[in-house]
PDB file of C-alpha atoms in Angstrom:
ATOM      1  CA  MET A   1       9.175   4.931  -8.195  1.00 93.00           C
ATOM      2  CA  ARG A   2       9.188   2.671  -5.163  1.00 96.00           C
ATOM      3  CA  ALA A   3       6.361   0.761  -3.514  1.00 97.00           C
ATOM      4  CA  LEU A   4       6.034  -1.215  -0.317  1.00 98.00           C
ATOM      5  CA  VAL A   5       3.557  -4.115  -0.483  1.00 98.00           C
ATOM      6  CA  ILE A   6       2.250  -5.145   2.935  1.00 98.00           C
ATOM      7  CA  ASP A   7       0.139  -8.307   3.199  1.00 97.00           C
ATOM      8  CA  ASP A   8       0.308 -11.441   5.330  1.00 96.00           C
ATOM      9  CA  SER A   9      -0.389 -13.572   2.252  1.00 96.00           C
ATOM     10  CA  ARG A  10       2.803 -14.280   0.338  1.00 97.00           C
ATOM     11  CA  ALA A  11       0.757 -15.013  -2.797  1.00 96.00           C
ATOM     12  CA  MET A  12      -1.038 -11.661  -2.586  1.00 96.00           C
ATOM     13  CA  ARG A  13       2.248  -9.819  -1.975  1.00 97.00           C
ATOM     14  CA  ARG A  14       3.656 -11.419  -5.111  1.00 97.00           C
ATOM     15  CA  ILE A  15       0.588 -10.577  -7.191  1.00 97.00           C
ATOM     16  CA  VAL A  16       0.498  -6.925  -6.130  1.00 97.00           C
ATOM     17  CA  SER A  17       4.292  -6.602  -6.457  1.00 98.00           C
ATOM     18  CA  ARG A  18       4.241  -8.066  -9.956  1.00 97.00           C
ATOM     19  CA  LEU A  19       1.441  -5.738 -11.071  1.00 97.00           C
ATOM     20  CA  LEU A  20       3.319  -2.744  -9.687  1.00 96.00           C
ATOM     21  CA  GLN A  21       6.576  -3.885 -11.300  1.00 96.00           C
ATOM     22  CA  ASP A  22       4.781  -4.197 -14.630  1.00 95.00           C
ATOM     23  CA  LEU A  23       3.775  -0.540 -14.198  1.00 94.00           C
ATOM     24  CA  GLY A  24       7.376   0.498 -13.565  1.00 93.00           C
ATOM     25  CA  TYR A  25       7.697   0.319  -9.774  1.00 95.00           C
ATOM     26  CA  THR A  26      10.513  -1.165  -7.742  1.00 95.00           C
ATOM     27  CA  THR A  27       8.908  -3.072  -4.857  1.00 97.00           C
ATOM     28  CA  ASP A  28       9.702  -4.387  -1.410  1.00 97.00           C
ATOM     29  CA  GLU A  29       7.440  -6.633   0.634  1.00 98.00           C
ATOM     30  CA  ALA A  30       6.456  -7.004   4.283  1.00 97.00           C
ATOM     31  CA  ALA A  31       4.233  -9.634   5.931  1.00 97.00           C
ATOM     32  CA  ASP A  32       2.702  -7.242   8.488  1.00 97.00           C
ATOM     33  CA  GLY A  33       2.662  -3.628   9.567  1.00 96.00           C
ATOM     34  CA  SER A  34       5.490  -4.106  12.061  1.00 97.00           C
ATOM     35  CA  GLN A  35       7.849  -5.440   9.374  1.00 97.00           C
ATOM     36  CA  ALA A  36       6.788  -2.577   7.112  1.00 97.00           C
ATOM     37  CA  LEU A  37       7.604   0.007   9.793  1.00 97.00           C
ATOM     38  CA  ALA A  38      11.060  -1.548  10.164  1.00 96.00           C
ATOM     39  CA  LEU A  39      11.601  -1.174   6.410  1.00 96.00           C
ATOM     40  CA  LEU A  40      10.487   2.464   6.581  1.00 96.00           C
ATOM     41  CA  GLU A  41      12.840   3.083   9.502  1.00 94.00           C
ATOM     42  CA  ALA A  42      15.725   1.769   7.394  1.00 94.00           C
ATOM     43  CA  ASP A  43      14.718   3.634   4.230  1.00 88.00           C
ATOM     44  CA  SER A  44      11.753   5.979   3.980  1.00 79.00           C
ATOM     45  CA  GLY A  45      12.132   6.601   0.248  1.00 91.00           C
ATOM     46  CA  TYR A  46       8.870   4.939  -0.767  1.00 96.00           C
ATOM     47  CA  ASP A  47       6.296   6.675  -2.929  1.00 95.00           C
ATOM     48  CA  LEU A  48       3.489   4.195  -2.272  1.00 97.00           C
ATOM     49  CA  ALA A  49       2.466   1.576   0.273  1.00 98.00           C
ATOM     50  CA  CYS A  50      -0.231  -0.968  -0.613  1.00 98.00           C
ATOM     51  CA  VAL A  51      -1.598  -2.114   2.741  1.00 97.00           C
ATOM     52  CA  ASP A  52      -3.770  -5.105   3.628  1.00 96.00           C
ATOM     53  CA  TRP A  53      -6.095  -4.568   6.583  1.00 95.00           C
ATOM     54  CA  ASN A  54      -6.159  -7.989   8.290  1.00 94.00           C
ATOM     55  CA  MET A  55      -2.665  -9.073   9.324  1.00 94.00           C
ATOM     56  CA  PRO A  56      -1.123 -10.513  12.490  1.00 93.00           C
ATOM     57  CA  VAL A  57       1.266  -8.530  14.740  1.00 93.00           C
ATOM     58  CA  MET A  58       0.200  -5.112  13.362  1.00 94.00           C
ATOM     59  CA  ASP A  59      -2.840  -4.723  11.124  1.00 95.00           C
ATOM     60  CA  GLY A  60      -3.141  -2.296   8.242  1.00 95.00           C
ATOM     61  CA  LEU A  61      -5.162   0.327  10.082  1.00 95.00           C
ATOM     62  CA  ALA A  62      -2.597   0.459  12.917  1.00 97.00           C
ATOM     63  CA  PHE A  63       0.127   0.788  10.271  1.00 97.00           C
ATOM     64  CA  VAL A  64      -1.674   3.721   8.634  1.00 97.00           C
ATOM     65  CA  TYR A  65      -2.010   5.459  12.023  1.00 96.00           C
ATOM     66  CA  ALA A  66       1.692   4.847  12.788  1.00 96.00           C
ATOM     67  CA  VAL A  67       2.844   6.220   9.444  1.00 96.00           C
ATOM     68  CA  ARG A  68       0.677   9.317   9.758  1.00 96.00           C
ATOM     69  CA  GLN A  69       2.207  10.056  13.174  1.00 95.00           C
ATOM     70  CA  ARG A  70       5.645  10.577  11.613  1.00 94.00           C
ATOM     71  CA  ARG A  71       6.225  13.847   9.758  1.00 93.00           C
ATOM     72  CA  GLU A  72       9.007  12.359   7.583  1.00 92.00           C
ATOM     73  CA  TRP A  73       6.608   9.690   6.260  1.00 93.00           C
ATOM     74  CA  ARG A  74       3.686  11.951   5.419  1.00 88.00           C
ATOM     75  CA  GLY A  75       4.657  12.047   1.744  1.00 92.00           C
ATOM     76  CA  ILE A  76       4.066   8.312   1.304  1.00 96.00           C
ATOM     77  CA  THR A  77       0.786   7.557  -0.444  1.00 96.00           C
ATOM     78  CA  LEU A  78      -1.105   4.839   1.434  1.00 97.00           C
ATOM     79  CA  MET A  79      -3.568   2.651  -0.431  1.00 97.00           C
ATOM     80  CA  MET A  80      -5.545  -0.018   1.390  1.00 97.00           C
ATOM     81  CA  VAL A  81      -5.750  -3.222  -0.679  1.00 96.00           C
ATOM     82  CA  THR A  82      -8.097  -5.443   1.305  1.00 92.00           C
ATOM     83  CA  THR A  83     -11.185  -7.640   1.402  1.00 93.00           C
ATOM     84  CA  GLU A  84     -12.795  -5.284   3.940  1.00 89.00           C
ATOM     85  CA  SER A  85     -15.643  -3.875   1.890  1.00 90.00           C
ATOM     86  CA  GLU A  86     -18.046  -2.374   4.425  1.00 92.00           C
ATOM     87  CA  HIS A  87     -18.586   1.352   4.002  1.00 93.00           C
ATOM     88  CA  GLY A  88     -17.672   1.973   7.654  1.00 93.00           C
ATOM     89  CA  GLN A  89     -14.297   0.275   7.213  1.00 92.00           C
ATOM     90  CA  ILE A  90     -13.537   2.340   4.138  1.00 93.00           C
ATOM     91  CA  VAL A  91     -14.417   5.532   6.011  1.00 94.00           C
ATOM     92  CA  ARG A  92     -12.218   4.505   8.970  1.00 94.00           C
ATOM     93  CA  ALA A  93      -9.217   3.841   6.730  1.00 94.00           C
ATOM     94  CA  LEU A  94      -9.582   7.117   4.842  1.00 95.00           C
ATOM     95  CA  ALA A  95     -10.094   9.034   8.093  1.00 95.00           C
ATOM     96  CA  ALA A  96      -6.919   7.437   9.486  1.00 94.00           C
ATOM     97  CA  GLY A  97      -4.917   8.782   6.564  1.00 95.00           C
ATOM     98  CA  ALA A  98      -5.164   6.299   3.704  1.00 96.00           C
ATOM     99  CA  HIS A  99      -5.403   8.033   0.342  1.00 95.00           C
ATOM    100  CA  GLU A 100      -7.296   5.350  -1.543  1.00 95.00           C
ATOM    101  CA  TYR A 101      -9.033   2.012  -1.052  1.00 96.00           C
ATOM    102  CA  LEU A 102      -9.001  -1.005  -3.382  1.00 95.00           C
ATOM    103  CA  ILE A 103     -11.187  -3.996  -2.561  1.00 95.00           C
ATOM    104  CA  LYS A 104      -9.944  -7.552  -3.252  1.00 95.00           C
ATOM    105  CA  PRO A 105     -10.390  -9.241  -5.588  1.00 94.00           C
ATOM    106  CA  PHE A 106      -9.446  -6.563  -8.088  1.00 95.00           C
ATOM    107  CA  THR A 107      -8.297  -6.421 -11.688  1.00 95.00           C
ATOM    108  CA  PRO A 108      -4.941  -5.092 -12.881  1.00 95.00           C
ATOM    109  CA  ASP A 109      -6.855  -2.260 -14.559  1.00 95.00           C
ATOM    110  CA  ALA A 110      -8.514  -1.332 -11.257  1.00 96.00           C
ATOM    111  CA  LEU A 111      -5.099  -1.014  -9.596  1.00 96.00           C
ATOM    112  CA  LYS A 112      -3.748   0.977 -12.509  1.00 95.00           C
ATOM    113  CA  GLY A 113      -6.813   3.240 -12.415  1.00 95.00           C
ATOM    114  CA  LYS A 114      -6.321   3.999  -8.712  1.00 95.00           C
ATOM    115  CA  LEU A 115      -2.656   4.830  -9.293  1.00 96.00           C
ATOM    116  CA  GLU A 116      -3.540   6.987 -12.277  1.00 94.00           C
ATOM    117  CA  MET A 117      -6.092   8.883 -10.204  1.00 92.00           C
ATOM    118  CA  LEU A 118      -3.458   9.439  -7.506  1.00 93.00           C
ATOM    119  CA  GLY A 119      -0.923  10.644 -10.085  1.00 92.00           C
ATOM    120  CA  LEU A 120       1.361   7.728  -9.280  1.00 93.00           C
ATOM    121  CA  LEU A 121       1.891   6.015 -12.607  1.00 85.00           C
ATOM    122  CA  PRO A 122       5.627   6.034 -13.314  1.00 71.00           C
ATOM    123  CA  VAL A 123       6.642   7.445 -16.669  1.00 64.00           C
ATOM    124  CA  LYS A 124       8.159   4.630 -18.688  1.00 59.00           C
ATOM    125  CA  GLU A 125      11.188   5.559 -20.755  1.00 51.00           C
ATOM    126  CA  ILE A 126      10.791   5.103 -24.499  1.00 48.00           C
ATOM    127  CA  ALA A 127      13.673   3.145 -25.950  1.00 53.00           C
TER     128      ALA A 127
END
């Protein structure tokens, strides 16, 4: 399975990417929503996008709206991974088309639990 990790913090991109890789994902990274859209334009074969809210150029909510406007991208599961913790923000993101919401800081188990709930845990091959 493939995931796109979108966050303006390089450290956070690396953390989320590493956690996803440990769960069996192949990951790509983008520093803002605009870069992420360019990656989707080049290759829309992502199963999951983990999206930060607060980023320069194009924020996470604008990215969610943009993805949901394109029929060919509607199969991508969008999960907000952000410090925005107000109930109103969560409602806005879900109403825009995000499937799930994970508040930073989070534990690896919290991320795994969200993916499990979404049915997005890759099946690891037994050697």
